[in-house]
Amino acid sequence: MLSPDDLQIAERDRDIPGLGVVLDADALIDILQAGLPDAEIRTLEPSYVHYKPH
């Protein structure tokens, strides 16, 4: 689930398709599991993301 701050960033910067998914670990893992079923991805641990809009 996106934090309120991440949601605000994703809604504001529409020039980066999928930004909201990348910032949402639950959504990203669902997409990765669907696209890579043999990889057996079970968890994701978010790490630091440096985002600097122009």
Short mmCIF file of C-alpha atoms in Angstrom, two decimals:
data_model
loop_
_atom_site.label_atom_id
_atom_site.label_comp_id
_atom_site.label_asym_id
_atom_site.label_seq_id
_atom_site.Cartn_x
_atom_site.Cartn_y
_atom_site.Cartn_z
CA MET A 1 0.00 0.00 0.00
CA LEU A 2 1.32 3.41 -0.93
CA SER A 3 2.09 5.85 1.82
CA PRO A 4 0.28 9.19 1.52
CA ASP A 5 3.55 10.87 0.47
CA ASP A 6 4.28 8.26 -2.21
CA LEU A 7 0.72 8.47 -3.49
CA GLN A 8 1.09 12.22 -3.82
CA ILE A 9 4.32 11.81 -5.81
CA ALA A 10 2.82 9.17 -8.10
CA GLU A 11 -0.25 11.29 -8.80
CA ARG A 12 1.80 14.42 -9.39
CA ASP A 13 4.39 12.93 -11.78
CA ARG A 14 2.46 11.22 -14.56
CA ASP A 15 5.53 11.31 -16.86
CA ILE A 16 6.83 8.15 -15.18
CA PRO A 17 4.38 5.35 -16.00
CA GLY A 18 4.16 2.78 -13.23
CA LEU A 19 5.77 4.98 -10.58
CA GLY A 20 2.95 4.21 -8.17
CA VAL A 21 3.47 0.48 -8.67
CA VAL A 22 7.21 0.68 -8.09
CA LEU A 23 6.65 2.62 -4.88
CA ASP A 24 4.02 0.12 -3.67
CA ALA A 25 5.71 -3.14 -2.62
CA ASP A 26 2.41 -5.08 -2.51
CA ALA A 27 1.39 -4.00 -6.01
CA LEU A 28 4.87 -4.65 -7.40
CA ILE A 29 5.09 -8.14 -5.96
CA ASP A 30 1.68 -9.01 -7.45
CA ILE A 31 2.88 -7.93 -10.90
CA LEU A 32 6.21 -9.73 -10.56
CA GLN A 33 4.52 -12.94 -9.38
CA ALA A 34 2.10 -12.83 -12.30
CA GLY A 35 4.80 -12.14 -14.86
CA LEU A 36 7.45 -14.47 -13.41
CA PRO A 37 5.57 -17.38 -11.83
CA ASP A 38 8.61 -19.68 -11.89
CA ALA A 39 10.71 -17.17 -9.93
CA GLU A 40 8.71 -17.88 -6.75
CA ILE A 41 8.94 -14.29 -5.52
CA ARG A 42 7.36 -14.16 -2.07
CA THR A 43 8.54 -10.92 -0.50
CA LEU A 44 9.97 -7.57 -1.40
CA GLU A 45 11.78 -5.27 0.95
CA PRO A 46 11.67 -1.62 -0.07
CA SER A 47 14.95 0.18 -0.07
CA TYR A 48 15.99 3.77 -0.46
CA VAL A 49 14.76 5.42 -3.65
CA HIS A 50 16.27 8.73 -4.67
CA TYR A 51 13.66 10.65 -6.63
CA LYS A 52 14.43 14.15 -7.82
CA PRO A 53 11.79 15.69 -10.08
CA HIS A 54 12.87 18.41 -12.47
#
